[in-house]
XYZ file of C-alpha atoms in Angstrom:
107
model
C 89.430 75.764 89.591
C 88.274 78.915 92.430
C 89.077 82.446 91.820
C 90.347 83.898 94.760
C 89.053 86.869 96.189
C 91.938 89.698 96.131
C 91.564 91.573 99.322
C 92.766 94.816 99.599
C 96.475 95.661 100.367
C 97.353 96.385 104.356
C 97.580 100.820 103.074
C 94.866 100.687 101.683
C 93.084 99.440 105.190
C 95.109 101.305 107.210
C 94.243 104.781 104.790
C 90.347 102.979 105.523
C 90.241 103.005 108.763
C 92.123 106.608 108.624
C 89.901 108.850 106.312
C 87.015 106.531 106.256
C 84.488 109.785 104.734
C 87.022 110.356 101.828
C 86.638 106.656 100.988
C 83.157 106.390 101.416
C 82.482 109.534 98.734
C 84.452 107.347 96.813
C 82.351 104.573 97.240
C 79.335 106.109 96.435
C 80.556 107.870 93.577
C 81.141 104.710 92.052
C 77.615 103.724 92.624
C 75.766 106.592 91.587
C 78.658 106.334 88.194
C 77.006 103.055 87.560
C 74.038 103.713 87.638
C 73.770 106.522 85.681
C 73.520 105.562 82.172
C 72.976 102.052 80.307
C 75.684 100.511 80.496
C 76.186 97.040 81.958
C 79.231 96.438 85.032
C 81.143 94.161 82.598
C 81.452 96.301 79.733
C 81.981 99.061 82.751
C 84.739 97.746 83.573
C 85.886 96.961 80.387
C 85.409 100.698 79.485
C 87.575 101.231 83.196
C 90.400 98.697 82.120
C 91.305 100.411 79.467
C 91.408 103.749 80.802
C 93.515 101.883 83.170
C 95.671 100.440 80.447
C 96.338 103.872 78.912
C 97.219 105.314 82.396
C 99.736 103.487 82.641
C 98.573 101.969 85.958
C 99.081 97.951 86.843
C 97.456 98.304 90.144
C 93.955 99.658 88.353
C 94.654 97.149 85.104
C 94.558 94.153 87.555
C 91.527 95.508 89.411
C 89.266 95.797 86.225
C 90.996 92.823 85.088
C 89.798 90.701 88.209
C 86.734 93.079 88.370
C 85.584 91.878 84.829
C 85.567 88.445 85.002
C 83.650 88.951 88.756
C 81.086 90.833 86.376
C 81.232 87.911 83.359
C 83.737 88.897 81.029
C 85.947 86.056 79.577
C 89.919 85.844 79.743
C 88.507 86.777 75.230
C 86.256 90.157 76.117
C 89.315 91.725 78.449
C 92.346 90.428 76.447
C 90.225 92.290 72.865
C 90.171 95.148 74.664
C 93.632 95.559 75.967
C 94.520 94.720 71.830
C 92.553 97.545 70.400
C 94.335 99.703 72.275
C 97.380 99.258 70.216
C 96.279 101.856 67.650
C 95.448 104.446 70.545
C 98.143 104.686 72.883
C 100.878 102.077 71.042
C 102.328 98.849 71.445
C 104.314 98.743 73.714
C 102.070 99.775 76.295
C 99.181 97.605 75.223
C 101.133 94.954 76.209
C 102.619 96.511 79.122
C 98.482 96.302 79.747
C 97.901 92.927 78.818
C 101.095 91.408 80.780
C 99.313 93.144 83.794
C 95.643 91.345 83.034
C 98.427 88.192 82.884
C 99.012 88.415 85.798
C 95.774 87.825 86.965
C 94.619 85.636 84.039
C 96.982 83.365 84.876
C 96.769 82.927 89.127
């Protein structure tokens, strides 16, 4: 089964057109942060996935699940990353993040 690439939302595309300088700066910051240290892209997305879960951001969990998969993370690695948060962010929040990741993993 081929994974479909998620297309940004209409709102996101509208905002990019209206404020290109902001989104260009955001993109450049992301590139700079990835190049600033020794952590590979897959593990950076797993870290960002954990942060998204802790923040309770369903959209960011979706995004970093997709990005981690694209960088070679396995389904087991994604689940492990999220389940490892139980003792830090609590069971309910970790389970919410698992359910959000499943939205992507089970497509």
